[in-house]
Short mmCIF file of C-alpha atoms in Angstrom, two decimals:
data_model
loop_
_atom_site.label_atom_id
_atom_site.label_comp_id
_atom_site.label_asym_id
_atom_site.label_seq_id
_atom_site.Cartn_x
_atom_site.Cartn_y
_atom_site.Cartn_z
CA MET A 1 0.14 -0.14 0.01
CA GLU A 2 1.52 3.32 -1.07
CA LEU A 3 0.33 6.56 -1.32
CA GLU A 4 2.26 9.43 -2.91
CA ILE A 5 1.49 13.32 -3.24
CA LYS A 6 3.40 15.14 -5.61
CA GLY A 7 3.73 19.01 -5.95
CA LEU A 8 0.30 19.30 -4.47
CA TYR A 9 -1.16 22.76 -4.72
CA LYS A 10 -4.58 23.90 -3.56
CA ASN A 11 -6.02 27.48 -4.06
CA ILE A 12 -9.54 28.41 -2.78
CA LYS A 13 -10.25 31.58 -4.62
CA GLN A 14 -7.49 33.79 -4.27
CA ALA A 15 -5.98 31.90 -1.05
CA GLU A 16 -3.05 29.06 -1.63
CA VAL A 17 -4.23 26.76 0.92
CA LEU A 18 -1.66 24.03 0.11
CA LYS A 19 1.55 24.99 -1.15
CA GLY A 20 3.43 22.26 -2.90
CA ILE A 21 3.13 19.29 -0.76
CA ASN A 22 5.36 16.31 -1.38
CA LEU A 23 4.47 13.11 0.67
CA THR A 24 4.77 9.39 0.67
CA LEU A 25 3.03 7.40 2.98
CA GLN A 26 3.49 3.62 3.36
CA GLY A 27 1.17 1.11 4.60
CA GLY A 28 1.67 -0.37 8.25
CA LYS A 29 2.36 2.96 9.73
CA ILE A 30 0.01 5.50 11.44
CA TYR A 31 0.90 8.96 10.52
CA GLY A 32 -0.05 12.10 12.62
CA ILE A 33 -0.55 15.53 11.18
CA GLN A 34 0.18 18.20 13.51
CA GLY A 35 -0.18 22.14 12.76
CA LYS A 36 -2.42 24.95 13.90
CA ASN A 37 -5.78 25.74 12.74
CA GLY A 38 -5.91 26.71 8.89
CA CYS A 39 -2.42 25.11 8.20
CA GLY A 40 -4.02 22.75 5.56
CA LYS A 41 -4.48 19.55 7.39
CA THR A 42 -8.34 19.33 6.65
CA MET A 43 -7.45 20.23 3.15
CA LEU A 44 -4.89 17.66 2.69
CA MET A 45 -7.20 15.01 4.03
CA ARG A 46 -9.97 16.57 1.42
CA CYS A 47 -7.36 16.01 -1.50
CA ILE A 48 -6.46 12.56 -0.41
CA ALA A 49 -10.01 11.59 -0.03
CA GLY A 50 -10.79 12.89 -3.69
CA LEU A 51 -13.34 15.40 -2.29
CA VAL A 52 -11.06 18.40 -3.61
CA LEU A 53 -9.25 18.72 -6.89
CA PRO A 54 -5.61 19.62 -6.71
CA THR A 55 -5.07 22.86 -8.21
CA LYS A 56 -1.66 21.47 -9.35
CA GLY A 57 0.09 18.12 -8.57
CA THR A 58 -1.09 14.64 -8.15
CA VAL A 59 -2.23 11.93 -5.35
CA THR A 60 -1.13 8.63 -6.37
CA ILE A 61 -2.62 5.61 -4.75
CA ASN A 62 -1.19 2.36 -5.42
CA GLY A 63 0.10 3.73 -8.85
CA LYS A 64 -3.65 4.95 -9.62
CA ILE A 65 -3.79 8.73 -9.99
CA LEU A 66 -6.79 10.32 -8.56
CA HIS A 67 -9.23 12.22 -10.50
CA LYS A 68 -7.31 10.68 -13.42
CA ASP A 69 -7.42 7.01 -13.21
CA ILE A 70 -10.16 7.09 -10.24
CA SER A 71 -12.47 9.65 -9.04
CA VAL A 72 -12.58 8.65 -5.34
CA PRO A 73 -10.03 6.35 -3.71
CA GLU A 74 -11.13 2.69 -4.15
CA SER A 75 -10.88 1.76 -0.25
CA ILE A 76 -11.15 4.69 2.03
CA GLY A 77 -12.74 5.36 5.48
CA ILE A 78 -13.07 9.00 6.55
CA LEU A 79 -13.78 11.23 9.40
CA ILE A 80 -13.29 14.94 8.40
CA GLU A 81 -14.35 17.32 11.10
CA ASN A 82 -17.86 17.18 12.92
CA PRO A 83 -18.99 13.89 11.87
CA SER A 84 -22.75 13.94 10.49
CA PHE A 85 -25.33 11.25 10.14
CA LEU A 86 -28.91 11.02 9.65
CA LYS A 87 -30.32 12.42 12.92
CA GLU A 88 -33.43 10.16 12.96
CA HIS A 89 -31.75 6.92 12.60
CA THR A 90 -29.85 5.13 15.24
CA GLY A 91 -26.03 4.57 15.16
CA PHE A 92 -26.61 1.12 14.10
CA GLU A 93 -29.22 2.15 11.54
CA ASN A 94 -26.62 4.69 10.21
CA LEU A 95 -23.86 2.18 9.84
CA LYS A 96 -26.03 -0.07 8.36
CA MET A 97 -27.00 2.03 5.44
CA LEU A 98 -23.35 3.18 4.93
CA ALA A 99 -22.57 -0.58 4.93
CA SER A 100 -25.34 -1.33 2.38
CA LEU A 101 -23.40 1.08 -0.04
CA GLN A 102 -20.47 -1.26 -0.14
CA ASN A 103 -20.55 -4.92 -0.07
CA GLY A 104 -22.54 -4.80 3.04
CA LEU A 105 -21.43 -5.88 6.52
CA SER A 106 -23.35 -8.21 8.66
CA ASP A 107 -25.53 -6.81 11.53
CA GLU A 108 -23.01 -8.92 14.00
CA LYS A 109 -20.02 -7.13 12.74
CA ILE A 110 -21.80 -3.82 12.65
CA LEU A 111 -22.42 -4.25 16.39
CA GLU A 112 -18.72 -5.54 17.05
CA LEU A 113 -17.81 -2.35 15.55
CA LEU A 114 -20.27 -0.44 17.86
CA GLU A 115 -18.91 -2.20 20.43
CA SER A 116 -15.19 -1.51 19.57
CA VAL A 117 -15.67 2.23 19.70
CA GLY A 118 -17.81 2.05 23.03
CA LEU A 119 -21.08 2.54 21.66
CA SER A 120 -23.00 -0.68 22.19
CA ASP A 121 -25.17 0.79 24.85
CA ALA A 122 -26.22 3.45 22.56
CA LYS A 123 -26.65 1.44 19.48
CA ASN A 124 -30.55 1.91 19.36
CA LYS A 125 -30.32 5.54 20.23
CA LYS A 126 -31.00 8.15 17.40
CA PHE A 127 -28.11 10.04 16.33
CA GLY A 128 -29.83 13.44 16.81
CA LYS A 129 -29.86 12.57 20.57
CA TYR A 130 -26.26 11.56 20.85
CA SER A 131 -23.80 13.37 22.53
CA LEU A 132 -20.72 15.12 20.90
CA GLY A 133 -18.34 12.52 22.30
CA MET A 134 -20.82 9.72 20.85
CA LYS A 135 -20.97 11.48 17.69
CA GLN A 136 -17.33 11.47 17.34
CA ARG A 137 -17.05 7.63 18.53
CA LEU A 138 -19.44 6.72 15.40
CA GLY A 139 -17.70 9.02 13.04
CA VAL A 140 -14.69 6.91 14.05
CA ALA A 141 -16.80 3.61 13.63
CA ALA A 142 -17.87 4.70 10.20
CA ALA A 143 -14.35 5.62 9.11
CA ILE A 144 -13.31 2.29 9.85
CA MET A 145 -16.03 0.07 8.68
CA GLY A 146 -15.03 -2.63 6.38
CA SER A 147 -11.62 -2.23 7.09
CA PRO A 148 -10.56 0.36 4.29
CA GLU A 149 -7.06 0.52 2.98
CA ILE A 150 -6.75 4.26 3.89
CA ILE A 151 -8.23 5.60 7.05
CA LEU A 152 -8.18 9.49 7.46
CA LEU A 153 -9.15 10.64 11.01
CA ASP A 154 -9.46 14.60 11.60
CA GLU A 155 -9.61 15.05 15.22
CA PRO A 156 -10.80 11.56 15.92
CA ILE A 157 -10.71 12.43 19.82
CA ASN A 158 -12.48 15.40 19.76
CA ALA A 159 -14.95 15.75 22.73
CA ILE A 160 -14.21 12.17 23.77
CA ASP A 161 -13.54 11.72 27.34
CA GLY A 162 -10.24 10.10 28.98
CA GLU A 163 -11.60 6.51 29.19
CA GLY A 164 -13.13 6.98 25.65
CA VAL A 165 -9.87 8.39 24.27
CA GLU A 166 -8.01 5.27 25.34
CA THR A 167 -10.69 3.30 23.89
CA ILE A 168 -10.43 4.97 20.27
CA ARG A 169 -6.55 4.91 20.52
CA LYS A 170 -6.58 1.13 20.90
CA VAL A 171 -9.10 0.47 18.00
CA ILE A 172 -6.73 2.88 15.80
CA ILE A 173 -3.37 1.21 16.80
CA GLY A 174 -5.36 -2.18 16.19
CA LEU A 175 -5.93 -1.32 12.75
CA LYS A 176 -2.33 -1.12 11.81
CA SER A 177 -1.51 -3.45 8.93
CA GLU A 178 1.09 -3.62 5.85
CA GLU A 179 -2.23 -3.38 3.86
CA ARG A 180 -3.49 0.04 5.28
CA ILE A 181 -2.27 3.78 5.62
CA ILE A 182 -4.05 5.59 8.74
CA LEU A 183 -3.53 9.42 8.90
CA VAL A 184 -4.64 10.99 11.76
CA ALA A 185 -4.53 14.90 12.61
CA CYS A 186 -4.88 15.56 16.11
CA HIS A 187 -4.24 18.71 18.22
CA ASP A 188 -3.06 17.01 21.31
CA LYS A 189 0.66 16.63 20.92
CA GLU A 190 0.66 13.78 23.82
CA GLU A 191 -2.00 11.77 22.22
CA MET A 192 0.06 12.05 18.95
CA ASN A 193 2.90 10.72 20.64
CA LEU A 194 1.26 7.77 21.60
CA LEU A 195 -0.87 7.12 18.62
CA ALA A 196 1.24 8.07 15.65
CA ASP A 197 4.70 6.33 14.25
CA GLU A 198 5.31 9.29 12.39
CA ILE A 199 4.49 12.93 12.51
CA ILE A 200 4.06 15.18 9.66
CA THR A 201 4.34 19.04 10.97
CA MET A 202 2.45 21.65 8.79
CA SER A 203 2.41 25.24 8.51
CA GLU A 204 0.79 27.52 6.41
CA GLY A 205 0.24 24.95 3.56
CA GLN A 206 3.56 23.35 3.79
CA ILE A 207 5.03 20.42 5.34
CA GLN A 208 7.59 21.84 7.87
CA MET A 209 9.09 18.74 9.10
CA GLU A 210 8.25 15.07 8.78
CA GLY A 211 9.91 12.20 10.73
CA SER A 212 9.48 9.74 13.81
CA THR A 213 7.27 10.66 16.91
CA GLU A 214 10.26 11.46 19.54
CA TYR A 215 11.78 13.66 17.09
CA ALA A 216 9.02 15.81 15.73
CA VAL A 217 7.20 16.06 19.08
CA SER A 218 10.40 17.38 20.74
CA MET B 1 -24.15 -3.36 -8.45
CA GLN B 2 -22.67 -0.17 -6.87
CA PHE B 3 -24.97 2.15 -8.97
CA LEU B 4 -28.13 0.02 -7.76
CA ARG B 5 -27.27 0.52 -4.17
CA ILE B 6 -26.70 4.21 -4.29
CA ILE B 7 -30.18 4.34 -6.13
CA LYS B 8 -31.72 2.29 -3.38
CA HIS B 9 -29.95 5.02 -0.88
CA ASP B 10 -31.42 7.92 -2.81
CA LEU B 11 -34.80 6.24 -3.10
CA GLU B 12 -34.84 5.88 0.62
CA GLU B 13 -33.05 9.39 1.28
CA GLY B 14 -34.55 11.42 -1.09
CA ILE B 15 -37.82 10.22 -1.96
CA TRP B 16 -39.49 8.51 1.21
CA GLU B 17 -37.61 11.10 3.66
CA LYS B 18 -38.86 13.84 1.68
CA ARG B 19 -42.53 12.51 1.41
CA VAL B 20 -43.76 15.74 3.31
CA TYR B 21 -43.02 17.56 -0.02
CA PHE B 22 -45.40 15.41 -1.71
CA LEU B 23 -48.23 17.62 -0.15
CA LEU B 24 -47.62 19.95 -2.81
CA PRO B 25 -48.78 18.21 -5.79
CA VAL B 26 -51.71 16.89 -3.45
CA LEU B 27 -52.73 20.69 -2.39
CA LEU B 28 -52.39 21.80 -6.20
CA SER B 29 -54.36 19.03 -7.57
CA LEU B 30 -57.19 19.42 -5.05
CA PHE B 31 -56.97 23.45 -5.70
CA SER B 32 -57.57 22.72 -9.42
CA CYS B 33 -60.07 19.94 -9.18
CA SER B 34 -62.01 21.83 -6.86
CA GLY B 35 -62.13 25.09 -8.93
CA LEU B 36 -63.15 23.09 -11.98
CA HIS B 37 -65.81 21.17 -10.26
CA THR B 38 -67.41 24.41 -9.18
CA GLN B 39 -67.50 25.82 -12.64
CA LEU B 40 -68.85 22.57 -14.12
CA VAL B 41 -71.78 22.48 -11.47
CA ASN B 42 -72.79 26.08 -12.33
CA LEU B 43 -72.23 25.48 -16.08
CA GLN B 44 -74.58 22.30 -15.71
CA LYS B 45 -77.20 24.36 -13.81
CA ALA B 46 -76.96 26.87 -16.67
CA GLU B 47 -77.17 23.71 -19.02
CA SER B 48 -74.21 25.05 -20.75
CA ILE B 49 -72.78 21.61 -20.44
CA GLN B 50 -74.37 18.15 -20.58
CA SER B 51 -72.15 16.08 -18.27
CA LEU B 52 -69.66 16.75 -15.61
CA GLY B 53 -66.90 15.45 -17.41
CA THR B 54 -64.29 12.78 -17.60
CA ILE B 55 -61.08 12.56 -15.73
CA MET B 56 -59.21 13.88 -18.62
CA ASP B 57 -61.16 17.50 -18.34
CA TYR B 58 -59.69 17.66 -14.94
CA TRP B 59 -56.29 16.69 -16.14
CA ILE B 60 -56.36 18.97 -19.14
CA TYR B 61 -57.72 22.32 -17.11
CA MET B 62 -54.53 21.36 -14.76
CA VAL B 63 -51.74 21.28 -17.30
CA GLN B 64 -52.87 23.21 -20.58
CA GLY B 65 -51.04 26.38 -19.73
CA SER B 66 -51.97 29.78 -21.69
CA ALA B 67 -52.45 31.07 -25.10
CA PRO B 68 -49.51 33.56 -25.90
CA PHE B 69 -49.69 36.69 -24.65
CA GLU B 70 -49.97 39.62 -26.91
CA PHE B 71 -49.04 42.76 -25.02
CA ASP B 72 -52.00 45.31 -24.76
CA LEU B 73 -52.03 48.51 -22.69
CA TYR B 74 -55.27 47.57 -21.46
CA GLU B 75 -54.82 43.99 -20.80
CA LEU B 76 -52.71 42.55 -18.07
CA PHE B 77 -50.81 39.32 -18.50
CA THR B 78 -52.26 36.49 -16.01
CA VAL B 79 -49.83 34.04 -15.02
CA PRO B 80 -51.19 30.45 -15.60
CA THR B 81 -50.96 29.47 -12.11
CA ARG B 82 -51.82 25.86 -12.28
CA TRP B 83 -49.31 25.16 -15.30
CA VAL B 84 -46.69 27.33 -13.16
CA GLY B 85 -47.62 25.81 -10.03
CA LEU B 86 -46.99 22.26 -11.47
CA PHE B 87 -43.42 22.81 -12.17
CA LEU B 88 -42.88 25.40 -9.59
CA PHE B 89 -43.62 22.83 -6.71
CA LEU B 90 -41.43 19.93 -8.44
CA LEU B 91 -38.72 22.50 -8.35
CA ILE B 92 -39.13 23.50 -4.70
CA SER B 93 -39.47 19.40 -3.71
CA LEU B 94 -36.17 18.72 -5.73
CA ASN B 95 -34.32 21.87 -4.65
CA GLY B 96 -31.30 21.27 -2.14
CA TYR B 97 -31.48 17.50 -1.88
CA LEU B 98 -28.11 17.36 -3.99
CA ASN B 99 -26.47 19.91 -2.41
CA ASN B 100 -27.31 18.75 1.17
CA ASP B 101 -26.28 15.15 0.28
CA LEU B 102 -22.23 16.77 -0.56
CA LYS B 103 -22.11 17.70 3.27
CA GLY B 104 -21.48 15.64 6.27
CA TRP B 105 -23.56 12.64 5.85
CA GLY B 106 -23.28 13.04 2.09
CA ILE B 107 -19.39 12.80 1.92
CA GLN B 108 -19.70 9.29 4.03
CA VAL B 109 -22.01 8.18 1.07
CA LEU B 110 -19.60 9.63 -1.67
CA THR B 111 -16.65 8.04 -0.14
CA HIS B 112 -18.50 4.56 0.14
CA SER B 113 -19.86 4.71 -3.14
CA LYS B 114 -16.46 4.78 -4.65
CA SER B 115 -17.36 6.73 -7.66
CA ARG B 116 -18.27 10.10 -8.62
CA LEU B 117 -20.22 8.68 -11.75
CA ALA B 118 -22.23 6.38 -9.48
CA TRP B 119 -22.98 9.15 -7.05
CA TRP B 120 -24.15 11.47 -9.93
CA LEU B 121 -26.10 8.76 -12.05
CA GLY B 122 -27.96 7.84 -8.46
CA LYS B 123 -28.95 11.42 -8.35
CA VAL B 124 -30.30 11.35 -11.82
CA ALA B 125 -32.21 8.22 -11.06
CA TRP B 126 -33.76 9.90 -7.97
CA CYS B 127 -34.73 12.78 -9.94
CA VAL B 128 -36.57 10.65 -12.55
CA LEU B 129 -38.21 8.42 -9.95
CA TYR B 130 -39.11 11.54 -7.91
CA THR B 131 -40.72 13.33 -11.06
CA ILE B 132 -42.53 9.81 -11.88
CA VAL B 133 -44.13 9.79 -8.47
CA TYR B 134 -44.86 13.41 -8.33
CA PHE B 135 -46.90 13.02 -11.49
CA ALA B 136 -48.52 9.97 -10.21
CA ILE B 137 -49.86 11.71 -7.41
CA TYR B 138 -51.46 14.47 -9.53
CA PHE B 139 -53.05 11.36 -11.48
CA PHE B 140 -54.14 9.84 -8.61
CA ILE B 141 -55.89 12.70 -6.68
CA ILE B 142 -57.42 13.82 -9.90
CA PHE B 143 -58.82 10.50 -10.65
CA LEU B 144 -60.17 10.22 -6.76
CA PHE B 145 -61.44 13.77 -7.03
CA SER B 146 -62.95 13.61 -10.37
CA PHE B 147 -64.44 10.22 -10.07
CA SER B 148 -65.95 10.70 -6.72
CA ASN B 149 -67.52 14.05 -8.05
CA GLY B 150 -69.43 12.28 -11.08
CA ALA B 151 -66.79 12.56 -13.79
CA LYS B 152 -66.49 9.70 -16.09
CA ILE B 153 -63.42 7.32 -16.10
CA SER B 154 -62.40 8.23 -19.59
CA LEU B 155 -59.17 9.57 -21.25
CA GLN B 156 -61.41 11.45 -23.91
CA PRO B 157 -61.87 14.92 -23.04
CA THR B 158 -65.57 16.46 -23.36
CA ALA B 159 -66.20 18.78 -26.28
CA ASP B 160 -68.47 21.14 -24.65
CA ILE B 161 -66.38 21.36 -21.43
CA MET B 162 -63.16 21.99 -23.43
CA GLN B 163 -64.69 24.75 -25.53
CA ILE B 164 -65.57 26.54 -22.49
CA LEU B 165 -62.72 25.95 -20.04
CA ALA B 166 -59.76 25.04 -22.25
CA ARG B 167 -59.92 24.86 -26.02
CA GLU B 168 -62.22 22.65 -28.26
CA ASP B 169 -59.45 21.32 -29.97
CA PHE B 170 -58.63 19.12 -27.31
CA ALA B 171 -61.78 17.12 -27.99
CA LEU B 172 -61.18 17.11 -31.55
CA TYR B 173 -58.14 15.10 -32.23
CA PRO B 174 -56.98 11.49 -31.80
CA ILE B 175 -56.68 10.47 -27.96
CA GLN B 176 -52.97 9.50 -28.61
CA GLN B 177 -51.96 12.76 -29.85
CA ILE B 178 -53.63 14.47 -27.15
CA LEU B 179 -51.91 12.19 -24.44
CA CYS B 180 -48.71 13.10 -25.81
CA ILE B 181 -49.28 16.88 -25.46
CA THR B 182 -51.02 16.76 -22.16
CA ILE B 183 -48.89 14.01 -20.44
CA ILE B 184 -45.65 13.11 -22.00
CA GLN B 185 -44.43 16.90 -22.78
CA PRO B 186 -45.17 18.18 -19.36
CA PHE B 187 -43.53 15.20 -17.88
CA LEU B 188 -40.69 15.45 -19.83
CA LEU B 189 -40.33 19.15 -19.18
CA ALA B 190 -40.72 18.72 -15.81
CA LEU B 191 -37.92 16.06 -15.53
CA PHE B 192 -35.77 18.70 -17.76
CA PHE B 193 -36.32 21.44 -15.21
CA GLY B 194 -35.57 19.25 -12.34
CA LEU B 195 -32.22 18.02 -13.95
CA LEU B 196 -31.26 21.45 -15.09
CA GLN B 197 -31.94 22.86 -11.64
CA MET B 198 -29.77 20.19 -10.32
CA ALA B 199 -26.97 20.60 -12.85
CA ILE B 200 -26.98 24.66 -12.15
CA GLY B 201 -26.97 23.86 -8.56
CA LEU B 202 -23.51 22.47 -8.84
CA TYR B 203 -22.55 25.65 -9.81
CA ILE B 204 -24.16 28.12 -7.81
CA LYS B 205 -26.22 27.87 -4.81
CA PRO B 206 -29.30 25.98 -4.59
CA ILE B 207 -31.76 28.83 -3.90
CA LEU B 208 -30.42 30.81 -6.91
CA SER B 209 -30.63 28.08 -9.47
CA PHE B 210 -34.23 27.77 -8.21
CA VAL B 211 -34.89 31.39 -8.96
CA ALA B 212 -33.05 31.14 -12.45
CA LEU B 213 -35.73 28.10 -13.14
CA LEU B 214 -38.63 30.20 -11.72
CA THR B 215 -37.71 32.92 -14.05
CA ILE B 216 -37.46 30.86 -17.05
CA LEU B 217 -40.76 29.21 -16.18
CA LEU B 218 -42.54 32.78 -15.78
CA ALA B 219 -40.64 34.00 -18.90
CA SER B 220 -41.76 31.01 -20.84
CA ALA B 221 -45.45 31.91 -19.56
CA TYR B 222 -45.28 35.18 -21.01
CA TRP B 223 -43.26 34.86 -24.38
CA GLN B 224 -44.06 32.36 -26.90
CA THR B 225 -40.71 31.41 -28.35
CA TRP B 226 -38.36 28.46 -28.72
CA LEU B 227 -35.64 29.91 -26.76
CA LEU B 228 -37.79 29.80 -23.55
CA PRO B 229 -38.06 25.86 -22.71
CA GLY B 230 -41.44 26.23 -20.80
CA ASN B 231 -43.21 26.28 -24.28
CA TRP B 232 -42.11 22.89 -25.14
CA GLY B 233 -44.24 21.51 -22.75
CA MET B 234 -47.12 23.77 -22.58
CA PRO B 235 -50.39 22.18 -24.28
CA ASN B 236 -51.95 25.29 -25.22
CA ARG B 237 -48.99 26.35 -27.12
CA THR B 238 -48.58 23.11 -29.06
CA ILE B 239 -49.88 22.33 -32.65
CA PRO B 240 -52.54 21.00 -33.44
CA ILE B 241 -54.22 22.85 -30.22
CA PHE B 242 -52.95 25.96 -31.35
CA ASP B 243 -52.32 26.71 -35.05
CA ASN B 244 -49.22 28.86 -34.59
CA GLY B 245 -47.80 26.60 -31.93
CA PHE B 246 -44.98 24.33 -31.56
CA LEU B 247 -44.64 20.68 -33.11
CA PRO B 248 -44.83 18.17 -30.49
CA SER B 249 -42.06 15.85 -32.21
CA VAL B 250 -39.77 18.98 -32.27
CA CYS B 251 -40.42 19.69 -28.54
CA ILE B 252 -40.06 16.16 -27.42
CA ALA B 253 -36.86 16.25 -29.35
CA LEU B 254 -35.61 19.14 -27.64
CA LEU B 255 -36.69 18.09 -24.15
CA LEU B 256 -35.07 14.70 -24.78
CA SER B 257 -31.74 16.46 -25.78
CA GLY B 258 -31.92 19.01 -22.96
CA ILE B 259 -32.27 16.04 -20.52
CA LEU B 260 -29.34 14.04 -22.10
CA ILE B 261 -27.30 17.44 -22.21
CA CYS B 262 -27.80 17.91 -18.29
CA ILE B 263 -27.00 14.61 -17.49
CA ILE B 264 -23.78 14.82 -19.24
CA THR B 265 -22.95 18.27 -18.20
CA GLY B 266 -23.78 17.67 -14.77
CA TYR B 267 -21.60 14.71 -14.70
CA PHE B 268 -18.59 16.49 -15.87
CA ILE B 269 -19.60 19.70 -13.45
CA PHE B 270 -19.59 17.41 -10.79
CA LYS B 271 -16.22 15.48 -11.71
CA LYS B 272 -14.27 18.68 -11.44
CA LYS B 273 -16.51 19.87 -8.27
CA ASP B 274 -14.61 20.67 -4.79
CA ILE B 275 -16.57 19.22 -1.97
CA LEU B 276 -16.01 21.72 0.89
CA GLU B 277 -17.96 22.89 3.83
CA GLU B 278 -19.39 26.24 3.31
CA THR B 279 -17.05 27.60 5.72
CA GLU B 280 -14.32 26.44 3.78
CA THR B 281 -15.44 27.99 0.33
#
């Protein structure tokens, strides 16, 4: 599994949001992205997810160029900003609907997934009644459902309490495999140190630093 | 398979979840039917007509539109409300769904669908099915209302009723020709407007695409010209109902071409569209 970003620029109206990003991500690692608000983390994730077209440059996934060979990555799970689901449906129903768009996932697997993110007690509660933390957990569950090859998590532990953070961390680390790239954006440097194998530091739309956790966090 | 799954999702979310909007065709058809029925009862009392008409009379009364308007200082332009309402309510019902499906939950759907083409075709299929259901509701309400109020179950318009409340020509030509003018053309026009609104909505805000379509609709009612597509689906401006009108075959060809162009152009716009939250744009 390899994801290669070459000379990626993205302009929104007159503003340069991403300025020449070059990055190669390998399967089997968890990458953390850090940087101040507005530094381009979310935009980079949107580019990788195929939601946004680069102004210049390419995103190549396993040799396939995004928006040329494929319009959306073939196997991806994303949690970008505030997770949004159908309010009038339960957490279980929301996941079931998303699963039905792919090859389908058995009810047992969906229940297991909900349990893994600590939502088994709230599986029959409507999404509209979920707390912020519960919404975030469901967002993580949707992103990892079906074990996609690329998982993009933007602030996955946002609004989640201490015990929940540990649960989510264990889930993310448990997903590490050679066939999978996991990219996590997180403001909490300590958490990032525990979670990521490599840290990418961004500033003003550019990559400032890329390296192992100890080096980057220090 | 992927495409079928997306269609299933769009049917569930886009039709079932938006079912409250189906009240609009119910209200418009009841408004149109009750208006016609009152007139028919009065005309029958005055012995101007012999019967309370047929289901087709009710349908034609609603979709006929208006004769071309000729500017006159002493005569005001009257909007053909039932004809405009038919398309206006459809546009209201369809507006916004596509764009809402590009935020939050919709992003999940898009990434799980794995293809922008499948996603777009799902929306096209949804628009087609929504329009079919929308028209079916009109038929159903008109059928129920007219039948329960003494109209005959027949697709043949009644000559004396048409002469007074529409144009006599509706009762003079073969039924197939009348069905084409009064059902197929308005349906294709509705579909064309729905898809056009969707395609334009990818470029500009949904509310603006709605305003643009509403402007086209009203301008079409005012001016009789090929350039305004509303004329392509207005029975009162079609040959043989109106001698100086448009040929149905040309109108249908234009509408089908328009539909195809909307589908293809919409896909190419969507293919290059950045999917961002409003705060990011």
